[in-house]
Amino acid sequence: MTAKCILVVDNELYIQEVVQIALETINNWRVITASSGAEGLLKAEKEHPDVILLDMMMPDMDGATTFQKLQANPLTQKIPVLLLTAKIQATDQKRYQALGVHATISKPFDPLQLPTQIADVLGWQL
Amino acid sequence: MMIERECALHLLPDQQTWMTTLLNTLPALVVILDVQGRIVGFNQACEKVSGYTFAEVKEQFLWQDLLLPEEQERAQAVFKQLLTQHRPNQHQHYWRTKTGDLRLIAWSNSVINQEQDGLFVIGTGIDITEQQQSARALQQQIEHEQLLSAIAARIRQSLDLRTILNTTVAEVRQLLKTDRVLIFRLENNWNGIVLVESVDTTQWPSILGTKIHDPCFPDIYGGELEQIHTSAIDNIYTANLTPCHLELLIQFQIQANLVVPIILENRVWGLLMAHHCCGPRHWKSLEIKLLSRLATQLAIAIQQSELYCQLQAELTEREQVEVVLQEAKHHLEQRVADRTAALREANQQLRSELHARQQTEAALQRSQQRISGILEIAEDAIISVDASQTISLFNQAAEKMFGYTRQEILGQSLDILLPTELAGYHQDQIQAFSKADTPARQMGEQRRPITARRRDGTYFMAEASISKLQMGNELVFTAILRDITERLEAQASLAKLTRQNELILNSMGEGLCGLDQQHHITFVNPAAAEMLGYSIPDLIGQSVEILLGPDPQPLNLAPNSPYPFVDSLIVGTTHRFITDEFQRRDGTMFPVEYVSTPIRENATITGAVITFKDISDRQVVERMKDEFISVVSHELRTPLTSIHGSLRMLTSGLLSAHPDKSQRLLKIAVDSTDRLVRLINDILDVERIESGQVSMTKYPYNLADLMTQATNTMQGMASQMQVKLAMMPLSVLTDVDGDRIVQTLTNLLSNAIKFSHPGGTVDLKAQLIPQQPPSCTLPSTVTATASLSPADTPLVCIQVRDQGRGIPPEKIDTIFERFQQADSSDARNHEGTGLGLAICQSIVHQHGGQIWVESQLGKGSTFSFTLPIKQDNTPNKGKTDT
């Protein structure tokens, strides 16, 4: 299996780092990070990752807007998007379903299980 | 043969002469035409009839002079037919004689072919003019006879004189082809009237009913019958008439006049007249004779009719006499029968009366017993008084009601049962009633209850009726009374209950709406009307559909109706807390929660009640609560994610070969733990302060000391961020919790430093501001929290100003709420918790001050708060040294 490329879009730098260390250490996946929605859009278009882990609550451009822009761009619209969010109330979940994302991983998450969760959703063999 | 032919040729001129002679001797007309129709032969009969000699017409076309222009074409057609078909034919046409007379000739024509001379046409004719005239005269006579016969037949068949006369004048006018025919009735004084008339009113005036007095009538028709004749005037202007007669005829536009007298019983009954108005007319003798004979027939008809009328009158008179006689006879017989029956009836009545009297006496006895029983068992009090109002009857119910025994009350005055002050009034009422026509009436004015008095002197209300009965010379009044005390109490209770219910309904905060089985609104309370935007009368009688939005579902689909109240109406089920939307009068919708309950009367569902309330505010609060919980959850989960993730990786053993990564994860865990601790502390802090669990320990502090302490605390951070801190302390005594005010100042300074650009300046200053009310001193555009200070407390205003990015206008109103930063991620970017300003606001409020912010996007913000200063403001007092 070739190494996957994962784009983590989250304004929380510590969470970026934890995810990066986990995925690189456990699966040897390549992890690139973005600290805002705008940066995430640029890197998604440029790097064309295999999956995007997207935070919802971010300054300037929130996760929902970022996702819609990814979907509107022919170059990024086929990239699967998983939400990585701490907003997991029932009302929030309804919004995420309406958006059309592949899956939602709630914070706090278990970094050791994170690769398996991503692979299960996207049908990857680990 | 040769000899015979030669003889014939020799004889030919002689034959022509002979032929000519022969033709001239014939009485018939003979004319010979060549093939062009020119006359080549014309015998003497022709000359005699036409007046032309042969020489005058020789070689002329036959139709040139002899035929009428209108017949020339037909004659030529006959001529051509003869030449083409060579068959003899017949026809008739007129010859116009030399003198202009017309003669009708019947012709027989044939063609002869002379070998040497060609074709000739020979016509042989007979003059049938007289024959035709005779036939016409005969035809006219026949018509006259037929008319006479018809009229005579009608006279025999009918006695209706007017019909006969009308038919006669109509047919005569048609036969004579004249303009007007009438019958004029002559009176005894020689006046007369037009009785019947036939006239074409489209051309000539009708003179029907016209009365005419002609002074000439006595002279003309007053003499002997033998001298009275028919008058036939062909032209009134040439007939040498008397002026008065001429004037009369001209008046009716008559130009020719035929008048025939109708003679009846040796006198002139009237005149049959024919008028010609369009011009003079010659009256033929046949016509005159016809009218004379008609006049005779009419006289017969008139006589018949008069006789018939006379007979009818006599018959009628006789019938009337017979009727009178019959009635008289019948009347007499009836009187005899009546008299007999009356006698029988009187006898029978006497017997019946005797029997009835016996029965009445028995019935009276029974009735008296029954009345006595009724009186005793009646629940109503029954009291009788005489004219002097002395009590003569007092039943058991009355004893019970008033507390008197019968022995005590009989013979007493009625006044004893009435309030003393009303006794006189009652007496007057009874006196008035005794003179009234009505035998009974309700007592009390306008049917209101009356007041009665018991033996113990207490009063009670009673419903009473009174009747009067004349018994011989005595007038007896009987009153029936019913104690209505309990009923009045029940009515009062009911009215009170109704008022209570109305008050409850009117004061209910929830809307109440009653429906009938047809989904019509039967009642609403004021709260419902107000929520729906209608007046109560506007809603009553409306279909409930007006509440259900612009496109309601059908209401008749129970039990599967989308509206639960339909189930309540039809099935009788109660539905609680249905969440739906109702429509206001202006078309806007609002969320409601309602309960629908059936209304039952005697186990029958008669309607339903919908109790509803507007849950708009509640929904807003719930949304805010959800949002707040979501934010708090997010704020707590974010550092927890870093801590948990780091520790899981560290404890997994996967990083044993990566010490640098382990070290980094340890730092992340520690920093995130600190952040989480700060957040929890802030949450607990703000909750404690707002709930009043933390009391402010107030001492007199010099504000300058507190400002300096806060500035010193934040100096390190400012230096690190390359921001200059500029303070202008104000020495003034404030009665505050020093630690909390320093906390407020450091929070505000921390925010100002965090949002300043490197090289920027943060100012901290204080100033005294005049007095309350705060609205006089606050900018109108700023957001200020509520003031808790007394109105006359002196104030100091502390301000923290930065030159940072400013706050967006839409965030200004909520900036002091928990987790409401200018940017939702600021807490994470700047290591804040999102609770600092909420804590500041709580501390300021606890000191009776207020806090607000002014901001310009891109230019910076100024946070200000006020504190009351100590009234006795002596410096160096309290804890200023600390």
GROMACS .gro file of C-alpha atoms in nm, chain B residues 115-428:
model
  314
  241GLU     CA    1  -9.631   2.583 -10.387
  242GLN     CA    2  -9.583   2.886 -10.596
  243ASP     CA    3  -9.630   3.144 -10.321
  244GLY     CA    4  -9.493   2.966 -10.015
  245LEU     CA    5  -9.642   2.956  -9.662
  246PHE     CA    6  -9.940   3.152  -9.536
  247VAL     CA    7 -10.116   3.163  -9.202
  248ILE     CA    8 -10.492   3.174  -9.195
  249GLY     CA    9 -10.666   3.284  -8.877
  250THR     CA   10 -11.039   3.239  -8.829
  251GLY     CA   11 -11.188   3.431  -8.541
  252ILE     CA   12 -11.519   3.485  -8.362
  253ASP     CA   13 -11.595   3.804  -8.167
  254ILE     CA   14 -11.679   3.679  -7.818
  255THR     CA   15 -11.684   4.015  -7.643
  256GLU     CA   16 -12.057   4.015  -7.560
  257GLN     CA   17 -12.040   3.649  -7.467
  258GLN     CA   18 -11.765   3.720  -7.219
  259GLN     CA   19 -11.949   4.021  -7.069
  260SER     CA   20 -12.260   3.812  -7.025
  261ALA     CA   21 -12.060   3.543  -6.854
  262ARG     CA   22 -11.900   3.797  -6.624
  263ALA     CA   23 -12.237   3.951  -6.537
  264LEU     CA   24 -12.372   3.607  -6.471
  265GLN     CA   25 -12.076   3.526  -6.245
  266GLN     CA   26 -12.131   3.849  -6.052
  267GLN     CA   27 -12.496   3.768  -6.011
  268ILE     CA   28 -12.406   3.424  -5.882
  269GLU     CA   29 -12.167   3.575  -5.629
  270HIS     CA   30 -12.436   3.817  -5.515
  271GLU     CA   31 -12.682   3.535  -5.480
  272GLN     CA   32 -12.423   3.331  -5.286
  273LEU     CA   33 -12.361   3.625  -5.053
  274LEU     CA   34 -12.731   3.675  -5.001
  275SER     CA   35 -12.777   3.304  -4.938
  276ALA     CA   36 -12.486   3.301  -4.691
  277ILE     CA   37 -12.618   3.600  -4.500
  278ALA     CA   38 -12.972   3.459  -4.503
  279ALA     CA   39 -12.835   3.127  -4.374
  280ARG     CA   40 -12.648   3.302  -4.094
  281ILE     CA   41 -12.960   3.494  -4.003
  282ARG     CA   42 -13.147   3.170  -3.973
  283GLN     CA   43 -12.867   2.999  -3.781
  284SER     CA   44 -12.772   3.283  -3.545
  285LEU     CA   45 -12.951   3.525  -3.323
  286ASP     CA   46 -12.639   3.725  -3.246
  287LEU     CA   47 -12.728   4.040  -3.435
  288ARG     CA   48 -12.392   4.213  -3.398
  289THR     CA   49 -12.205   3.917  -3.544
  290ILE     CA   50 -12.444   3.906  -3.839
  291LEU     CA   51 -12.408   4.279  -3.903
  292ASN     CA   52 -12.029   4.272  -3.872
  293THR     CA   53 -11.998   3.978  -4.111
  294THR     CA   54 -12.236   4.141  -4.356
  295VAL     CA   55 -12.047   4.470  -4.380
  296ALA     CA   56 -11.716   4.290  -4.412
  297GLU     CA   57 -11.835   4.065  -4.695
  298VAL     CA   58 -12.017   4.345  -4.875
  299ARG     CA   59 -11.705   4.559  -4.869
  300GLN     CA   60 -11.503   4.270  -5.009
  301LEU     CA   61 -11.761   4.198  -5.278
  302LEU     CA   62 -11.805   4.558  -5.388
  303LYS     CA   63 -11.434   4.626  -5.352
  304THR     CA   64 -11.515   4.957  -5.197
  305ASP     CA   65 -11.348   5.147  -4.911
  306ARG     CA   66 -11.604   5.147  -4.633
  307VAL     CA   67 -11.933   4.968  -4.563
  308LEU     CA   68 -12.135   5.042  -4.249
  309ILE     CA   69 -12.477   5.014  -4.089
  310PHE     CA   70 -12.615   5.332  -3.941
  311ARG     CA   71 -12.883   5.305  -3.672
  312LEU     CA   72 -13.144   5.577  -3.680
  313GLU     CA   73 -13.297   5.688  -3.348
  314ASN     CA   74 -13.649   5.823  -3.304
  315ASN     CA   75 -13.523   6.183  -3.292
  316TRP     CA   76 -13.341   6.136  -3.626
  317ASN     CA   77 -13.011   6.124  -3.457
  318GLY     CA   78 -12.805   5.819  -3.536
  319ILE     CA   79 -12.491   5.621  -3.463
  320VAL     CA   80 -12.258   5.407  -3.675
  321LEU     CA   81 -12.337   5.063  -3.535
  322VAL     CA   82 -12.099   4.842  -3.731
  323GLU     CA   83 -11.834   4.921  -3.986
  324SER     CA   84 -11.586   4.753  -4.218
  325VAL     CA   85 -11.303   4.978  -4.330
  326ASP     CA   86 -10.933   4.951  -4.403
  327THR     CA   87 -10.816   5.172  -4.121
  328THR     CA   88 -10.466   5.188  -4.263
  329GLN     CA   89 -10.604   5.406  -4.544
  330TRP     CA   90 -10.928   5.559  -4.421
  331PRO     CA   91 -11.054   5.680  -4.086
  332SER     CA   92 -11.292   5.464  -3.887
  333ILE     CA   93 -11.621   5.627  -3.799
  334LEU     CA   94 -11.750   5.341  -3.587
  335GLY     CA   95 -11.956   5.473  -3.296
  336THR     CA   96 -11.982   5.819  -3.451
  337LYS     CA   97 -12.308   5.995  -3.374
  338ILE     CA   98 -12.449   6.184  -3.669
  339HIS     CA   99 -12.730   6.429  -3.686
  340ASP     CA  100 -12.829   6.516  -4.040
  341PRO     CA  101 -13.108   6.772  -4.068
  342CYS     CA  102 -13.191   6.618  -4.406
  343PHE     CA  103 -13.284   6.279  -4.252
  344PRO     CA  104 -13.648   6.373  -4.165
  345ASP     CA  105 -13.700   6.495  -4.521
  346ILE     CA  106 -13.545   6.187  -4.680
  347TYR     CA  107 -13.665   5.910  -4.449
  348GLY     CA  108 -13.962   6.064  -4.267
  349GLY     CA  109 -14.213   6.035  -4.547
  350GLU     CA  110 -14.420   5.749  -4.681
  351LEU     CA  111 -14.243   5.419  -4.723
  352GLU     CA  112 -14.319   5.410  -5.094
  353GLN     CA  113 -14.121   5.734  -5.136
  354ILE     CA  114 -13.812   5.612  -4.954
  355HIS     CA  115 -13.560   5.485  -5.206
  356THR     CA  116 -13.208   5.374  -5.235
  357SER     CA  117 -12.964   5.660  -5.299
  358ALA     CA  118 -12.670   5.594  -5.535
  359ILE     CA  119 -12.426   5.884  -5.582
  360ASP     CA  120 -12.137   5.816  -5.822
  361ASN     CA  121 -11.966   6.149  -5.754
  362ILE     CA  122 -12.070   6.368  -5.464
  363TYR     CA  123 -11.935   6.680  -5.633
  364THR     CA  124 -12.151   6.641  -5.942
  365ALA     CA  125 -12.463   6.505  -5.773
  366ASN     CA  126 -12.610   6.844  -5.685
  367LEU     CA  127 -12.629   6.764  -5.313
  368THR     CA  128 -12.742   7.006  -5.047
  369PRO     CA  129 -12.453   7.186  -4.880
  370CYS     CA  130 -12.513   7.025  -4.542
  371HIS     CA  131 -12.522   6.676  -4.698
  372LEU     CA  132 -12.210   6.747  -4.904
  373GLU     CA  133 -12.026   6.879  -4.596
  374LEU     CA  134 -12.115   6.565  -4.402
  375LEU     CA  135 -11.983   6.337  -4.679
  376ILE     CA  136 -11.663   6.540  -4.720
  377GLN     CA  137 -11.607   6.516  -4.343
  378PHE     CA  138 -11.577   6.138  -4.382
  379GLN     CA  139 -11.369   6.164  -4.704
  380ILE     CA  140 -11.650   6.006  -4.908
  381GLN     CA  141 -11.647   6.055  -5.286
  382ALA     CA  142 -11.915   5.806  -5.395
  383ASN     CA  143 -12.197   5.693  -5.177
  384LEU     CA  144 -12.457   5.415  -5.190
  385VAL     CA  145 -12.727   5.425  -4.919
  386VAL     CA  146 -12.999   5.162  -4.879
  387PRO     CA  147 -13.270   5.202  -4.609
  388ILE     CA  148 -13.338   4.909  -4.377
  389ILE     CA  149 -13.716   4.904  -4.334
  390LEU     CA  150 -13.856   4.735  -4.027
  391GLU     CA  151 -14.224   4.735  -3.926
  392ASN     CA  152 -14.307   5.022  -4.160
  393ARG     CA  153 -14.032   5.250  -4.041
  394VAL     CA  154 -13.673   5.316  -4.133
  395TRP     CA  155 -13.470   5.124  -3.874
  396GLY     CA  156 -13.135   5.226  -4.019
  397LEU     CA  157 -12.922   5.257  -4.330
  398LEU     CA  158 -12.684   5.021  -4.508
  399MET     CA  159 -12.412   5.239  -4.659
  400ALA     CA  160 -12.122   5.178  -4.898
  401HIS     CA  161 -11.861   5.453  -4.926
  402HIS     CA  162 -11.600   5.490  -5.196
  403CYS     CA  163 -11.330   5.727  -5.074
  404CYS     CA  164 -11.042   5.695  -5.318
  405GLY     CA  165 -11.242   5.852  -5.602
  406PRO     CA  166 -11.579   5.862  -5.778
  407ARG     CA  167 -11.737   5.522  -5.841
  408HIS     CA  168 -12.018   5.402  -6.059
  409TRP     CA  169 -12.267   5.192  -5.864
  410LYS     CA  170 -12.399   4.920  -6.094
  411SER     CA  171 -12.761   4.829  -6.084
  412LEU     CA  172 -12.668   4.477  -5.978
  413GLU     CA  173 -12.480   4.618  -5.680
  414ILE     CA  174 -12.768   4.846  -5.587
  415LYS     CA  175 -13.007   4.559  -5.619
  416LEU     CA  176 -12.780   4.340  -5.406
  417LEU     CA  177 -12.765   4.595  -5.126
  418SER     CA  178 -13.146   4.641  -5.138
  419ARG     CA  179 -13.196   4.269  -5.103
  420LEU     CA  180 -12.938   4.258  -4.827
  421ALA     CA  181 -13.121   4.537  -4.647
  422THR     CA  182 -13.435   4.325  -4.661
  423GLN     CA  183 -13.246   4.023  -4.519
  424LEU     CA  184 -13.094   4.242  -4.248
  425ALA     CA  185 -13.439   4.373  -4.156
  426ILE     CA  186 -13.550   4.012  -4.108
  427ALA     CA  187 -13.244   3.941  -3.896
  428ILE     CA  188 -13.299   4.251  -3.683
  429GLN     CA  189 -13.663   4.167  -3.633
  430GLN     CA  190 -13.571   3.809  -3.541
  431SER     CA  191 -13.311   3.929  -3.296
  432GLU     CA  192 -13.542   4.181  -3.132
  433LEU     CA  193 -13.809   3.915  -3.097
  434TYR     CA  194 -13.554   3.679  -2.949
  435CYS     CA  195 -13.437   3.941  -2.699
  436GLN     CA  196 -13.794   4.012  -2.598
  437LEU     CA  197 -13.857   3.639  -2.556
  438GLN     CA  198 -13.539   3.600  -2.355
  439ALA     CA  199 -13.644   3.884  -2.124
  440GLU     CA  200 -13.984   3.728  -2.071
  441LEU     CA  201 -13.825   3.389  -2.001
  442THR     CA  202 -13.585   3.539  -1.753
  443GLU     CA  203 -13.865   3.721  -1.577
  444ARG     CA  204 -14.067   3.400  -1.558
  445GLU     CA  205 -13.772   3.207  -1.418
  446GLN     CA  206 -13.715   3.472  -1.155
  447VAL     CA  207 -14.081   3.455  -1.050
  448GLU     CA  208 -14.053   3.077  -1.026
  449VAL     CA  209 -13.741   3.105  -0.812
  450VAL     CA  210 -13.915   3.349  -0.575
  451LEU     CA  211 -14.211   3.116  -0.546
  452GLN     CA  212 -13.983   2.816  -0.486
  453GLU     CA  213 -13.792   3.003  -0.215
  454ALA     CA  214 -14.113   3.110  -0.044
  455LYS     CA  215 -14.232   2.753  -0.042
  456HIS     CA  216 -13.899   2.624   0.089
  457HIS     CA  217 -13.890   2.893   0.358
  458LEU     CA  218 -14.233   2.798   0.480
  459GLU     CA  219 -14.144   2.431   0.496
  460GLN     CA  220 -13.819   2.514   0.678
  461ARG     CA  221 -14.004   2.721   0.936
  462VAL     CA  222 -14.237   2.434   1.008
  463ALA     CA  223 -13.942   2.193   1.040
  464ASP     CA  224 -13.746   2.435   1.258
  465ARG     CA  225 -14.035   2.489   1.486
  466THR     CA  226 -14.083   2.115   1.526
  467ALA     CA  227 -13.710   2.059   1.590
  468ALA     CA  228 -13.699   2.345   1.840
  469LEU     CA  229 -13.977   2.195   2.037
  470ARG     CA  230 -13.802   1.857   2.036
  471GLU     CA  231 -13.472   2.014   2.134
  472ALA     CA  232 -13.628   2.214   2.416
  473ASN     CA  233 -13.771   1.896   2.553
  474GLN     CA  234 -13.437   1.718   2.520
  475GLN     CA  235 -13.253   2.009   2.675
  476LEU     CA  236 -13.475   2.011   2.975
  477ARG     CA  237 -13.397   1.646   3.029
  478SER     CA  238 -13.024   1.700   2.975
  479GLU     CA  239 -13.013   1.996   3.209
  480LEU     CA  240 -13.179   1.791   3.476
  481HIS     CA  241 -12.922   1.514   3.425
  482ALA     CA  242 -12.632   1.758   3.404
  483ARG     CA  243 -12.737   1.930   3.721
  484GLN     CA  244 -12.726   1.599   3.900
  485GLN     CA  245 -12.381   1.524   3.754
  486THR     CA  246 -12.252   1.872   3.830
  487GLU     CA  247 -12.353   1.844   4.188
  488ALA     CA  248 -12.165   1.513   4.214
  489ALA     CA  249 -11.865   1.655   4.029
  490LEU     CA  250 -11.864   1.962   4.243
  491GLN     CA  251 -11.849   1.749   4.547
  492ARG     CA  252 -11.557   1.551   4.404
  493SER     CA  253 -11.388   1.869   4.288
  494GLN     CA  254 -11.409   2.025   4.630
  495GLN     CA  255 -11.249   1.718   4.777
  496ARG     CA  256 -10.977   1.721   4.510
  497ILE     CA  257 -10.907   2.093   4.549
  498SER     CA  258 -10.879   2.051   4.921
  499GLY     CA  259 -10.630   1.770   4.863
  500ILE     CA  260 -10.433   1.975   4.612
  501LEU     CA  261 -10.426   2.273   4.841
  502GLU     CA  262 -10.286   2.064   5.118
  503ILE     CA  263 -10.018   1.883   4.919
  504ALA     CA  264  -9.919   2.182   4.704
  505GLU     CA  265  -9.559   2.294   4.754
  506ASP     CA  266  -9.659   2.655   4.688
  507ALA     CA  267  -9.827   2.861   4.953
  508ILE     CA  268 -10.191   2.935   4.864
  509ILE     CA  269 -10.357   3.221   5.047
  510SER     CA  270 -10.704   3.367   4.985
  511VAL     CA  271 -10.828   3.702   5.112
  512ASP     CA  272 -11.159   3.877   5.079
  513ALA     CA  273 -11.217   4.233   4.960
  514SER     CA  274 -11.113   4.367   5.299
  515GLN     CA  275 -10.790   4.160   5.271
  516THR     CA  276 -10.883   3.930   5.555
  517ILE     CA  277 -10.722   3.588   5.516
  518SER     CA  278 -10.980   3.317   5.447
  519LEU     CA  279 -10.759   3.034   5.312
  520PHE     CA  280 -10.410   2.930   5.426
  521ASN     CA  281 -10.277   2.591   5.314
  522GLN     CA  282 -10.013   2.368   5.471
  523ALA     CA  283  -9.734   2.501   5.248
  524ALA     CA  284  -9.823   2.852   5.360
  525GLU     CA  285  -9.805   2.742   5.725
  526LYS     CA  286  -9.460   2.599   5.661
  527MET     CA  287  -9.343   2.901   5.462
  528PHE     CA  288  -9.465   3.173   5.702
  529GLY     CA  289  -9.451   2.985   6.036
  530TYR     CA  290  -9.814   3.053   6.127
  531THR     CA  291 -10.075   2.782   6.195
  532ARG     CA  292 -10.401   2.800   6.009
  533GLN     CA  293 -10.593   2.874   6.329
  534GLU     CA  294 -10.364   3.167   6.404
  535ILE     CA  295 -10.381   3.328   6.065
  536LEU     CA  296 -10.739   3.283   5.943
  537GLY     CA  297 -10.931   3.606   5.996
  538GLN     CA  298 -10.614   3.810   6.021
  539SER     CA  299 -10.525   4.090   5.778
  540LEU     CA  300 -10.290   4.012   5.491
  541ASP     CA  301 -10.061   4.288   5.621
  542ILE     CA  302  -9.929   4.046   5.882
  543LEU     CA  303  -9.749   3.856   5.603
  544LEU     CA  304  -9.591   4.162   5.444
  545PRO     CA  305  -9.308   4.396   5.537
  546THR     CA  306  -9.461   4.680   5.736
  547GLU     CA  307  -9.327   4.945   5.504
  548LEU     CA  308  -9.482   4.774   5.201
  549ALA     CA  309  -9.826   4.698   5.345
  550GLY     CA  310  -9.985   5.016   5.210
  551TYR     CA  311  -9.833   4.958   4.867
  552HIS     CA  312  -9.975   4.603   4.854
  553GLN     CA  313 -10.319   4.722   4.951
  554ASP     CA  314 -10.316   4.975   4.669
   0.00000   0.00000   0.00000
